[in-house]
Amino acid sequence: MKILVINCGSSSIKYRVFQTAEPGGLQSLAGGAVNGLGRPDAVLEHQSRERESRTALNRPDHRRALEAIMNVLTDHAHGGDLWDASEIGLVGHRAVHGGDRFAGAVFVDGDVIAGMQKCIPLAPVHNPANLEGIRQAMNMLPRAGHVAVFDTAFHQTLPQRAYMYGLPYDLYEKHGIRKYGFHGTSCGYVAVRAAEVAGRELSRSKSVIFHLGNGVTVAAVKNGRSVDTSLGLTPLEGAMMGTRCGDLDPGVVLYLLRELNLSREQVERMLNHDSGILGVSGRGNDMRRIIGLAHQGDHRCKLALEMYVYRLKKYMGAYAAAMGGIDLVAFAGGVGENSPLIRKMILDGMGFLGIDLDLARNEEAGAEDCILGSDVSRVDVVLVHTKEELMIAREALALAKRNPGRTGGDE
Ligand code: ADP
């Protein structure tokens, strides 16, 4: 059977097609992305083993972008990866916010769509885009089983003491205001894979996962279950990120509203898009550039790096306390996978926790998942290349196996 994974955002759609392979494996056949939805210079970039292509699209909406994706997948003149769209038996959809309604992957039906709609106030940009992608894909592939895999689901195991805010209890009961966490699909994959690379039993490990991309999640995973995580009700809490502020005295928001007379929209924009590494450095949010400028002596870039790292170090201490120790640290995401410098800065001075980075392994790490800790390190330090799309396909397939008869597909 072939499985299509779709990650539908507000400005882009990423996709990948997998073929099931015995025993229980999944092989990636092709994938790509449409970037610039709604723009005149949007482009569909497609890669498979035999070919790569770029297709210009003029102001595509979600429907037209998905149509273009299906066209390129079945383009026989150029070595199409599928003979026909009906070969797709399952579609796995990345869904950002499932609130506390969804603790695992689910087949999409009217109730699930209604549940996702109820979560729109929690993710006003992401959930409508996810829903639009689901609607269009269901129209286009009516015989396939459609599965929603939620970014928040992995963190539904947090104990109540970890997910509550110190606010009036009513706000939690009546409005669902609590920590949910995000990047759950990535954290779930990385936790499993890191334990595998380290040769540890996941069910008996205390792991800290650093998912360091433009967005950042630090997660405490004890015995395979997420017990704390840095992002909150929204993806603004926690570590300092590319353009998001991370932890902040809520009084700052009140001050901005009261003393600077900023509107709610202005504050929302500032905290989400003009803060973090970009806000402090004034030089953008591309970590490679910030590191380069810091080396050249740019004070604000250096400061942004120091703040970024300092906050991540504090999370490690906090999560060591929360779990009663750490025996595995894993790095993933664009920064975590590619920056030996940031990994070294985060782990510098962490010997008191039993962490000893092997500097050569750290520098030489490349495309393979690998161990970065020294042979005497009591804590395993592991680099994992996160594969959210593979994890979504796995979850969709596992659900389909538990519910035979819910998939389509000709093969
Ligand atoms: P997203 O959260 O958007 O999925 P990614 O996981 O792709 O983000 O990570 C993007 C970040 O990774 C960018 O800030 C980019 O600068 C950073 N990055 C990529 N390669 C490197 C590198 N070699 N060194 C430092 N940072 C890197």
mmCIF file of N, CA and C in Angstrom, residues 264-307:
data_model
loop_
_atom_site.group_PDB
_atom_site.id
_atom_site.type_symbol
_atom_site.label_atom_id
_atom_site.label_comp_id
_atom_site.label_asym_id
_atom_site.label_seq_id
_atom_site.Cartn_x
_atom_site.Cartn_y
_atom_site.Cartn_z
ATOM 1 N N ARG A 264 -3.524 44.839 20.593
ATOM 2 C CA ARG A 264 -3.341 43.390 20.774
ATOM 3 C C ARG A 264 -2.626 42.793 19.560
ATOM 4 N N GLU A 265 -3.011 43.262 18.360
ATOM 5 C CA GLU A 265 -2.387 42.730 17.131
ATOM 6 C C GLU A 265 -0.893 43.046 17.100
ATOM 7 N N GLN A 266 -0.547 44.254 17.520
ATOM 8 C CA GLN A 266 0.874 44.632 17.504
ATOM 9 C C GLN A 266 1.681 43.773 18.483
ATOM 10 N N VAL A 267 1.090 43.530 19.657
ATOM 11 C CA VAL A 267 1.805 42.720 20.654
ATOM 12 C C VAL A 267 1.936 41.280 20.150
ATOM 13 N N GLU A 268 0.847 40.779 19.570
ATOM 14 C CA GLU A 268 0.848 39.407 19.061
ATOM 15 C C GLU A 268 1.935 39.259 17.993
ATOM 16 N N ARG A 269 2.021 40.218 17.133
ATOM 17 C CA ARG A 269 3.018 40.173 16.052
ATOM 18 C C ARG A 269 4.431 40.246 16.633
ATOM 19 N N MET A 270 4.600 41.149 17.603
ATOM 20 C CA MET A 270 5.930 41.312 18.201
ATOM 21 C C MET A 270 6.402 40.008 18.843
ATOM 22 N N LEU A 271 5.534 39.387 19.655
ATOM 23 C CA LEU A 271 5.947 38.195 20.399
ATOM 24 C C LEU A 271 6.189 36.997 19.485
ATOM 25 N N ASN A 272 5.405 36.922 18.376
ATOM 26 C CA ASN A 272 5.518 35.758 17.486
ATOM 27 C C ASN A 272 6.556 35.930 16.387
ATOM 28 N N HIS A 273 6.655 37.160 15.852
ATOM 29 C CA HIS A 273 7.438 37.323 14.622
ATOM 30 C C HIS A 273 8.639 38.243 14.742
ATOM 31 N N ASP A 274 8.667 39.096 15.767
ATOM 32 C CA ASP A 274 9.760 40.093 15.817
ATOM 33 C C ASP A 274 10.640 39.919 17.047
ATOM 34 N N SER A 275 10.543 38.769 17.704
ATOM 35 C CA SER A 275 11.286 38.585 18.963
ATOM 36 C C SER A 275 12.332 37.487 18.805
ATOM 37 N N GLY A 276 12.691 36.840 19.902
ATOM 38 C CA GLY A 276 13.647 35.737 19.865
ATOM 39 C C GLY A 276 14.996 36.168 19.309
ATOM 40 N N ILE A 277 15.647 35.238 18.597
ATOM 41 C CA ILE A 277 16.976 35.498 18.031
ATOM 42 C C ILE A 277 16.932 36.740 17.134
ATOM 43 N N LEU A 278 15.876 36.835 16.338
ATOM 44 C CA LEU A 278 15.744 37.978 15.426
ATOM 45 C C LEU A 278 15.634 39.287 16.202
ATOM 46 N N GLY A 279 14.795 39.280 17.210
ATOM 47 C CA GLY A 279 14.548 40.513 17.961
ATOM 48 C C GLY A 279 15.787 40.985 18.696
ATOM 49 N N VAL A 280 16.493 40.053 19.337
ATOM 50 C CA VAL A 280 17.666 40.447 20.129
ATOM 51 C C VAL A 280 18.825 40.830 19.205
ATOM 52 N N SER A 281 19.044 40.029 18.154
ATOM 53 C CA SER A 281 20.227 40.272 17.299
ATOM 54 C C SER A 281 20.008 41.432 16.333
ATOM 55 N N GLY A 282 18.760 41.610 15.901
ATOM 56 C CA GLY A 282 18.493 42.599 14.856
ATOM 57 C C GLY A 282 19.050 42.165 13.503
ATOM 58 N N ARG A 283 19.484 40.907 13.411
ATOM 59 C CA ARG A 283 20.132 40.436 12.177
ATOM 60 C C ARG A 283 19.462 39.197 11.605
ATOM 61 N N GLY A 284 18.171 39.042 11.871
ATOM 62 C CA GLY A 284 17.455 37.898 11.287
ATOM 63 C C GLY A 284 17.430 36.709 12.220
ATOM 64 N N ASN A 285 16.898 35.586 11.710
ATOM 65 C CA ASN A 285 16.759 34.404 12.562
ATOM 66 C C ASN A 285 17.468 33.186 11.974
ATOM 67 N N ASP A 286 18.290 33.399 10.942
ATOM 68 C CA ASP A 286 19.042 32.268 10.392
ATOM 69 C C ASP A 286 20.255 32.020 11.297
ATOM 70 N N MET A 287 20.221 30.913 11.980
ATOM 71 C CA MET A 287 21.239 30.644 12.996
ATOM 72 C C MET A 287 22.649 30.640 12.412
ATOM 73 N N ARG A 288 22.789 30.181 11.140
ATOM 74 C CA ARG A 288 24.141 30.162 10.537
ATOM 75 C C ARG A 288 24.693 31.578 10.441
ATOM 76 N N ARG A 289 23.823 32.504 10.050
ATOM 77 C CA ARG A 289 24.264 33.903 9.899
ATOM 78 C C ARG A 289 24.599 34.500 11.269
ATOM 79 N N ILE A 290 23.755 34.199 12.247
ATOM 80 C CA ILE A 290 23.967 34.760 13.590
ATOM 81 C C ILE A 290 25.304 34.265 14.152
ATOM 82 N N ILE A 291 25.592 32.984 13.952
ATOM 83 C CA ILE A 291 26.859 32.417 14.444
ATOM 84 C C ILE A 291 28.031 33.109 13.739
ATOM 85 N N GLY A 292 27.916 33.285 12.410
ATOM 86 C CA GLY A 292 28.979 33.937 11.636
ATOM 87 C C GLY A 292 29.228 35.357 12.137
ATOM 88 N N LEU A 293 28.154 36.105 12.350
ATOM 89 C CA LEU A 293 28.310 37.495 12.782
ATOM 90 C C LEU A 293 28.845 37.567 14.217
ATOM 91 N N ALA A 294 28.421 36.621 15.046
ATOM 92 C CA ALA A 294 28.932 36.594 16.424
ATOM 93 C C ALA A 294 30.450 36.386 16.408
ATOM 94 N N HIS A 295 30.915 35.519 15.511
ATOM 95 C CA HIS A 295 32.360 35.280 15.385
ATOM 96 C C HIS A 295 33.098 36.537 14.964
ATOM 97 N N GLN A 296 32.397 37.349 14.151
ATOM 98 C CA GLN A 296 33.044 38.593 13.703
ATOM 99 C C GLN A 296 32.951 39.689 14.761
ATOM 100 N N GLY A 297 32.371 39.363 15.925
ATOM 101 C CA GLY A 297 32.361 40.323 17.020
ATOM 102 C C GLY A 297 31.069 41.115 17.178
ATOM 103 N N ASP A 298 30.006 40.757 16.433
ATOM 104 C CA ASP A 298 28.736 41.486 16.570
ATOM 105 C C ASP A 298 28.149 41.223 17.969
ATOM 106 N N HIS A 299 28.085 42.278 18.768
ATOM 107 C CA HIS A 299 27.697 42.115 20.179
ATOM 108 C C HIS A 299 26.302 41.518 20.329
ATOM 109 N N ARG A 300 25.346 42.040 19.542
ATOM 110 C CA ARG A 300 23.957 41.569 19.735
ATOM 111 C C ARG A 300 23.762 40.139 19.245
ATOM 112 N N CYS A 301 24.504 39.743 18.213
ATOM 113 C CA CYS A 301 24.414 38.336 17.767
ATOM 114 C C CYS A 301 24.998 37.421 18.840
ATOM 115 N N LYS A 302 26.106 37.865 19.431
ATOM 116 C CA LYS A 302 26.748 37.069 20.489
ATOM 117 C C LYS A 302 25.781 36.932 21.685
ATOM 118 N N LEU A 303 25.155 38.061 22.021
ATOM 119 C CA LEU A 303 24.213 38.056 23.140
ATOM 120 C C LEU A 303 23.032 37.122 22.847
ATOM 121 N N ALA A 304 22.503 37.193 21.613
ATOM 122 C CA ALA A 304 21.363 36.340 21.250
ATOM 123 C C ALA A 304 21.739 34.864 21.398
ATOM 124 N N LEU A 305 22.943 34.514 20.960
ATOM 125 C CA LEU A 305 23.401 33.126 21.088
ATOM 126 C C LEU A 305 23.521 32.719 22.548
ATOM 127 N N GLU A 306 24.117 33.631 23.340
ATOM 128 C CA GLU A 306 24.302 33.314 24.768
ATOM 129 C C GLU A 306 22.960 33.129 25.469
ATOM 130 N N MET A 307 22.000 33.989 25.133
ATOM 131 C CA MET A 307 20.673 33.869 25.766
ATOM 132 C C MET A 307 20.004 32.560 25.357
#
